[in-house]
Short mmCIF file of C-alpha atoms and ligand atoms in Angstrom, two decimals:
data_model
loop_
_atom_site.label_atom_id
_atom_site.label_comp_id
_atom_site.label_asym_id
_atom_site.label_seq_id
_atom_site.Cartn_x
_atom_site.Cartn_y
_atom_site.Cartn_z
CA MET H 273 127.50 112.02 142.70
CA ILE H 274 131.39 110.36 142.34
CA GLU H 275 133.89 111.98 144.43
CA VAL H 276 137.68 110.49 144.94
CA LYS H 277 139.62 112.51 147.39
CA ASN H 278 143.90 111.55 147.53
CA LEU H 279 143.53 107.88 146.95
CA THR H 280 146.31 106.10 147.72
CA LYS H 281 146.45 102.37 147.20
CA ARG H 282 150.15 100.26 148.28
CA TYR H 283 150.55 96.55 147.85
CA GLY H 284 153.37 96.15 150.08
CA SER H 285 156.08 98.90 148.81
CA HIS H 286 154.76 98.83 145.57
CA CYS H 287 152.39 101.89 145.40
CA ALA H 288 149.47 100.84 142.49
CA VAL H 289 147.13 103.95 143.01
CA ASN H 290 148.94 107.40 144.34
CA ASP H 291 147.15 110.20 145.71
CA ILE H 292 144.48 110.13 142.90
CA SER H 293 141.25 112.70 143.32
CA PHE H 294 138.99 113.18 140.79
CA ARG H 295 134.86 113.82 140.41
CA VAL H 296 132.09 112.15 138.15
CA GLU H 297 129.18 114.56 137.90
CA GLU H 298 125.33 112.44 137.60
CA GLY H 299 124.81 111.37 134.17
CA GLU H 300 128.13 111.96 133.02
CA ILE H 301 130.01 108.84 131.29
CA LEU H 302 134.03 109.23 132.22
CA GLY H 303 136.52 107.36 130.61
CA PHE H 304 139.20 106.16 132.99
CA LEU H 305 142.03 105.67 130.39
CA GLY H 306 145.31 104.11 130.90
CA PRO H 307 148.16 101.47 129.92
CA ASN H 308 147.78 98.33 131.13
CA GLY H 309 149.41 98.23 134.89
CA ALA H 310 148.45 101.80 135.29
CA GLY H 311 145.70 101.75 138.41
CA LYS H 312 142.54 101.26 136.99
CA SER H 313 141.58 97.84 138.23
CA THR H 314 142.96 99.00 141.40
CA THR H 315 140.69 102.35 141.41
CA MET H 316 137.43 100.57 140.45
CA ASN H 317 137.86 98.18 142.75
CA ILE H 318 138.06 100.94 146.02
CA LEU H 319 135.44 102.72 144.53
CA THR H 320 133.17 99.66 144.43
CA GLY H 321 134.11 98.78 148.39
CA TYR H 322 135.85 95.02 146.82
CA LEU H 323 139.16 96.70 148.21
CA SER H 324 139.97 99.03 150.72
CA ALA H 325 142.52 102.06 150.29
CA THR H 326 145.57 102.55 151.84
CA GLU H 327 144.72 106.59 152.09
CA GLY H 328 141.89 108.69 151.01
CA THR H 329 138.08 108.48 150.54
CA VAL H 330 135.37 107.53 147.89
CA THR H 331 131.94 108.98 148.25
CA ILE H 332 129.15 107.80 145.85
CA ASN H 333 125.64 109.61 146.15
CA GLY H 334 126.95 111.24 149.19
CA HIS H 335 127.77 108.13 151.15
CA ASP H 336 131.06 106.90 152.27
CA ILE H 337 132.45 103.44 150.84
CA LEU H 338 133.70 102.88 153.90
CA ASP H 339 131.40 104.25 156.78
CA GLU H 340 128.27 103.74 154.74
CA PRO H 341 129.12 100.76 152.19
CA ASN H 342 125.66 98.96 152.28
CA GLU H 343 123.81 102.71 150.95
CA ALA H 344 127.28 103.46 148.82
CA LYS H 345 127.14 99.84 146.93
CA ALA H 346 123.77 99.73 146.25
CA SER H 347 123.91 102.91 144.09
CA ILE H 348 126.71 101.06 142.23
CA GLY H 349 126.18 98.07 139.60
CA TYR H 350 130.32 96.70 138.71
CA LEU H 351 131.41 95.11 136.18
CA PRO H 352 134.53 93.58 136.85
CA GLU H 353 137.60 92.64 134.21
CA LEU H 354 136.42 89.84 135.26
CA PRO H 355 132.83 88.99 136.23
CA PRO H 356 132.34 87.04 139.13
CA LEU H 357 130.00 84.10 136.97
CA TYR H 358 129.40 81.05 138.04
CA LEU H 359 130.14 78.60 135.09
CA ASP H 360 127.47 75.54 136.19
CA MET H 361 124.80 78.07 136.66
CA THR H 362 121.97 78.80 133.68
CA VAL H 363 121.56 82.38 133.11
CA ARG H 364 118.57 82.09 134.85
CA GLU H 365 119.61 80.75 138.17
CA TYR H 366 122.98 82.80 138.16
CA LEU H 367 120.21 86.63 137.57
CA ASP H 368 118.52 84.70 139.93
CA PHE H 369 120.91 84.21 142.80
CA VAL H 370 122.22 87.96 142.10
CA PHE H 371 118.72 89.56 142.58
CA ASP H 372 118.75 87.55 146.05
CA LEU H 373 122.32 89.05 146.73
CA LYS H 374 121.08 92.33 146.16
CA LYS H 375 118.03 92.31 147.99
CA CYS H 376 116.38 93.69 144.90
CA LYS H 377 112.88 94.50 145.56
CA PHE H 378 111.42 95.17 142.40
CA ASN H 379 109.38 92.11 140.58
CA ARG H 380 111.80 89.41 139.86
CA ALA H 381 110.43 88.09 136.70
CA LYS H 382 109.24 91.47 135.11
CA HIS H 383 113.08 93.08 135.99
CA ILE H 384 114.95 90.42 134.60
CA ALA H 385 113.51 90.11 131.57
CA GLU H 386 113.34 93.79 130.80
CA ILE H 387 117.32 93.19 131.71
CA CYS H 388 117.45 90.05 129.53
CA LYS H 389 115.83 92.01 126.27
CA LEU H 390 118.00 94.89 126.69
CA MET H 391 120.86 92.57 126.92
CA ARG H 392 119.83 90.48 124.56
CA ILE H 393 120.43 87.34 125.86
CA ASP H 394 116.53 86.21 126.38
CA HIS H 395 117.04 83.53 123.86
CA VAL H 396 120.04 81.85 125.78
CA TYR H 397 118.39 82.49 129.37
CA HIS H 398 118.15 78.59 130.22
CA ARG H 399 121.95 77.46 128.66
CA LEU H 400 124.72 77.41 131.30
CA ILE H 401 126.72 80.05 131.13
CA LYS H 402 129.54 77.64 130.77
CA ASN H 403 128.22 76.71 127.38
CA LEU H 404 127.68 80.71 126.48
CA SER H 405 130.98 82.24 123.92
CA LYS H 406 132.75 84.94 125.07
CA GLY H 407 130.59 87.79 124.22
CA TYR H 408 127.43 86.15 125.71
CA ARG H 409 129.09 85.49 129.09
CA GLN H 410 130.43 89.50 128.94
CA ARG H 411 126.62 89.97 128.40
CA VAL H 412 125.46 88.38 131.31
CA GLY H 413 127.84 90.11 133.73
CA PHE H 414 126.47 93.09 132.15
CA ALA H 415 122.89 92.24 133.13
CA GLN H 416 124.23 90.92 136.56
CA ALA H 417 125.35 94.61 136.80
CA LEU H 418 122.07 96.26 136.36
CA ILE H 419 120.11 94.04 138.95
CA GLY H 420 118.37 96.32 140.68
CA ASN H 421 118.90 99.71 138.61
CA PRO H 422 121.56 101.11 140.43
CA PRO H 423 121.91 104.47 139.27
CA VAL H 424 125.83 104.17 138.99
CA LEU H 425 127.31 101.80 136.48
CA ILE H 426 131.31 100.89 136.95
CA LEU H 427 132.70 99.14 134.00
CA ASP H 428 136.22 97.37 133.89
CA GLU H 429 137.52 97.33 130.76
CA PRO H 430 134.05 95.85 129.19
CA THR H 431 135.40 94.92 125.68
CA VAL H 432 138.19 92.87 126.30
CA GLY H 433 138.52 89.93 124.33
CA LEU H 434 135.14 90.62 122.35
CA ASP H 435 135.34 90.84 118.10
CA PRO H 436 134.52 93.78 116.70
CA LYS H 437 131.26 93.64 115.85
CA GLN H 438 130.51 92.67 119.65
CA ILE H 439 132.39 95.81 120.68
CA ILE H 440 130.17 97.95 118.49
CA GLU H 441 127.23 96.44 120.56
CA ILE H 442 128.90 96.82 123.83
CA ARG H 443 129.65 100.32 122.99
CA THR H 444 126.62 101.73 121.82
CA LEU H 445 125.01 99.95 124.72
CA ILE H 446 127.33 101.97 126.79
CA LYS H 447 125.81 104.88 125.43
CA ASN H 448 122.46 104.65 125.75
CA LEU H 449 122.84 103.33 129.14
CA GLY H 450 124.74 106.61 129.98
CA LYS H 451 121.44 108.49 129.28
CA HIS H 452 120.30 107.24 132.52
CA HIS H 453 122.93 106.26 134.64
CA THR H 454 126.41 107.83 135.37
CA VAL H 455 128.95 105.72 134.42
CA ILE H 456 132.75 105.28 134.31
CA LEU H 457 134.21 102.97 131.94
CA SER H 458 138.00 102.04 131.89
CA SER H 459 140.10 101.34 128.47
CA HIS H 460 143.16 101.36 127.39
CA ILE H 461 142.49 101.85 124.25
CA LEU H 462 142.08 105.17 123.37
CA PRO H 463 139.47 105.18 120.81
CA GLU H 464 137.24 103.39 122.58
CA ILE H 465 136.93 106.23 125.53
CA GLU H 466 136.18 109.01 122.62
CA ALA H 467 133.55 107.02 120.84
CA VAL H 468 131.50 106.43 124.44
CA CYS H 469 132.63 109.21 126.84
CA ASP H 470 131.79 112.65 127.73
CA ARG H 471 135.41 113.19 129.96
CA ILE H 472 138.47 111.15 130.12
CA VAL H 473 140.85 111.15 132.92
CA ILE H 474 144.23 109.47 131.69
CA ILE H 475 145.91 107.45 134.50
CA ASN H 476 149.82 106.17 134.14
CA ASN H 477 152.07 104.69 136.65
CA GLY H 478 148.76 105.35 139.69
CA GLU H 479 148.74 109.30 138.70
CA ILE H 480 146.11 111.32 137.04
CA VAL H 481 148.19 112.82 134.06
CA ALA H 482 145.01 114.31 132.55
CA ASP H 483 141.14 115.62 133.11
CA ASP H 484 139.26 116.62 130.42
CA THR H 485 136.96 116.96 127.56
CA ALA H 486 138.67 115.21 124.33
CA GLU H 487 138.41 118.21 122.48
CA ASP H 488 139.85 120.39 125.35
CA LEU H 489 142.67 117.71 125.53
CA SER H 490 142.89 118.27 121.71
CA ALA H 491 142.93 121.85 122.19
CA LYS H 492 145.54 121.93 125.24
CA TYR H 493 147.94 120.06 123.68
CA SER H 494 147.85 120.50 119.68
CA SER H 495 147.14 124.09 119.12
CA ASP H 496 150.03 125.66 116.31
CA ARG H 497 151.40 127.81 118.61
CA ARG H 498 152.36 125.22 121.10
CA MET H 499 155.84 123.96 120.81
CA LEU H 500 158.10 120.68 121.64
CA ALA H 501 161.41 120.92 122.93
CA ARG H 502 163.79 118.32 123.65
CA ILE H 503 166.46 120.19 126.28
CA ALA H 504 169.49 118.09 127.27
CA GLY H 505 170.32 118.21 131.14
CA PRO H 506 168.09 117.55 134.18
CA GLU H 507 164.34 118.48 134.42
CA LYS H 508 164.76 120.15 137.82
CA ASP H 509 167.60 122.45 136.43
CA VAL H 510 165.79 122.79 133.01
CA LEU H 511 162.02 123.34 134.28
CA PRO H 512 162.70 126.33 136.53
CA LEU H 513 164.37 127.85 133.88
CA LEU H 514 161.39 127.13 131.31
CA LYS H 515 159.08 128.62 133.61
CA SER H 516 160.93 132.14 134.23
CA ILE H 517 160.87 132.99 130.43
CA HIS H 518 157.96 135.44 129.98
CA GLY H 519 157.14 134.12 126.67
CA ILE H 520 155.78 130.65 127.96
CA ALA H 521 152.74 130.54 129.90
CA ASP H 522 153.02 127.16 130.63
CA VAL H 523 155.30 123.78 130.59
CA ALA H 524 154.13 120.02 130.45
CA VAL H 525 156.98 117.42 131.18
CA LEU H 526 156.70 114.70 128.58
CA GLY H 527 159.67 112.74 129.82
CA GLU H 528 163.19 111.65 128.53
CA LYS H 529 163.17 110.97 125.07
CA GLU H 530 166.95 110.33 124.38
CA PRO H 531 169.59 109.84 127.18
CA ASP H 532 169.44 112.69 129.00
CA VAL H 533 167.61 114.63 127.20
CA ILE H 534 163.87 115.43 128.13
CA GLU H 535 160.82 116.63 125.78
CA TYR H 536 158.89 119.77 127.13
CA ALA H 537 155.45 121.25 125.79
CA LEU H 538 155.41 124.41 125.82
CA GLU H 539 152.53 126.81 126.00
CA PRO H 540 152.98 130.76 124.87
CA ASN H 541 151.50 133.38 126.87
CA ASP H 542 148.78 134.88 124.27
CA GLY H 543 150.28 133.50 121.03
CA ALA H 544 153.98 134.80 121.82
CA ASP H 545 156.75 133.61 119.79
CA PHE H 546 159.21 132.51 122.37
CA ARG H 547 161.43 130.58 120.07
CA LYS H 548 164.54 133.58 120.56
CA GLU H 549 164.03 134.00 124.42
CA LEU H 550 164.01 130.53 124.96
CA PHE H 551 167.16 130.07 122.97
CA ALA H 552 168.98 132.57 124.58
CA ALA H 553 168.09 131.65 128.15
CA LEU H 554 168.99 128.07 127.20
CA ALA H 555 172.46 128.98 125.60
CA LYS H 556 173.52 131.43 128.54
CA ALA H 557 172.55 128.54 131.21
CA GLY H 558 174.62 125.85 129.27
CA ARG H 559 171.29 123.36 128.60
CA PRO H 560 171.51 122.54 124.74
CA LEU H 561 168.31 122.61 123.09
CA VAL H 562 168.50 119.34 120.78
CA GLY H 563 165.24 119.74 119.21
CA LEU H 564 162.17 122.01 118.63
CA LYS H 565 159.15 121.65 116.70
CA SER H 566 155.55 123.08 116.78
CA MET H 567 153.01 120.48 118.00
CA GLU H 568 150.02 119.22 115.94
CA MET H 569 149.03 116.21 117.91
CA SER H 570 146.28 113.81 117.48
CA LEU H 571 144.46 112.54 120.40
CA GLU H 572 146.23 108.89 119.84
CA GLU H 573 149.62 110.90 120.22
CA ILE H 574 148.86 112.98 123.19
CA PHE H 575 147.69 109.42 125.12
CA ILE H 576 150.99 108.08 124.60
CA SER H 577 153.41 110.98 125.21
CA LEU H 578 151.44 111.03 128.75
CA THR H 579 151.80 107.52 128.92
CA ARG H 580 155.34 106.91 127.24
CA GLU H 581 156.87 106.71 130.61
CA ALA H 582 155.01 103.29 131.57
CA ARG H 583 155.09 102.18 128.09
CA SER H 584 159.06 102.02 127.81
CA ALA H 585 159.03 100.30 131.02
CA THR H 586 156.83 97.73 129.84
CA ILE H 587 159.01 97.31 126.80
CA GLN H 588 161.73 97.01 128.70
CA LYS H 589 160.28 94.08 131.17
CA GLY H 590 159.34 92.21 128.05
CA GLY H 591 155.85 91.85 128.94
CA ASN H 592 152.69 93.64 127.93
CA ASP H 593 151.06 93.86 131.85
P1 ADP E 703 145.34 98.03 135.26
O1 ADP E 703 143.94 97.69 135.72
O2 ADP E 703 145.46 99.54 134.97
O3 ADP E 703 145.84 97.54 134.52
P2 ADP E 703 145.87 97.54 138.03
O4 ADP E 703 145.12 98.29 138.85
O5 ADP E 703 145.43 96.10 137.58
O6 ADP E 703 146.04 98.36 136.33
O7 ADP E 703 147.26 97.44 138.45
C1 ADP E 703 148.31 98.39 139.22
C2 ADP E 703 149.23 98.22 139.61
O8 ADP E 703 149.54 97.00 140.63
C3 ADP E 703 150.27 96.89 138.53
O9 ADP E 703 151.64 97.32 138.70
C4 ADP E 703 150.14 95.66 139.23
O10 ADP E 703 150.71 94.88 138.91
C5 ADP E 703 149.72 96.10 140.45
N1 ADP E 703 149.03 95.11 141.17
C6 ADP E 703 147.60 94.87 141.19
N2 ADP E 703 147.08 94.19 141.76
C7 ADP E 703 148.06 93.65 142.84
C8 ADP E 703 148.06 92.83 143.97
N3 ADP E 703 147.20 92.01 144.57
N4 ADP E 703 149.04 92.49 145.04
C9 ADP E 703 150.15 93.52 144.46
N5 ADP E 703 150.26 94.30 142.87
C10 ADP E 703 149.09 94.09 142.43
MG1 MG E 704 142.80 96.74 134.78
#
């Protein structure tokens, strides 16, 4: 349905999205999760044809977004991070305008009325958008995306700035839309994605660090037998060493936790107890093992550890973008 292949976007010398690939199947609700600045909006703007990629391809319903932009775009309803609302229009004027812009072929009055009912904006239909609350403006933005009944919905942080009640409403709505649409939903909030999505792609620093169902993510990262090891020394020396240990099937690098100390998640081979072998191998190579514990992680912890690098960079910069 949606295929993203080797997508890269550079702004000048800054690489915002670095060689990412993923697929979204028909009818799936995909969560695109990552901290602020991870590259979510950039990716979504490329997916929807609003921004060109530096490298890579995007196909929507078999149509390449560059080669056949009209066909590809006709399949997409897009709710950008900042919905393109005209504040001096009424809801009615605005939705009429979008209807024309999309060259929509449905019965105008009926189609718009259905969407307004679904979004529960029928009672503000004649109000100016600038006089609507943030929650209502977001629903109008949503309504705009639904015009033309596109099979694919791309929603960029649709609940940002809403109150808890509105957030639950929007989540319920997205779940319902997911029954008849393919949806990509971005968020920097894990519980949001967990509540709504079938599958989660985690993006950090412009790279995909996980692509799995919530259950598989938890199973992968939080089995009893998995161990977290903190080892002093450069990754380039330690990683091959870890991979050479018989009892270890897989190694994930979780990043630098203390100066010169890197944390690794170690997956055993068939439940093997590799602790002694690990200790001996590291001692022989002169790489101190400074911590070892079994992993029992929540999805929240998995997300934090997979995205920690960006978070610590953010804290150092002193901002939250
Ligand atoms: P997210 O939506 O995940 O918060 P963005 O895709 O907005 O992330 O941004 C990814 C990175 O690209 C950030 O470091 C951001 O500062 C940078 N970036 C985004 N848009 C531009 C732009 N127009 N020019 C230069 N850098 C940009
Ligand atoms: Mg964004």
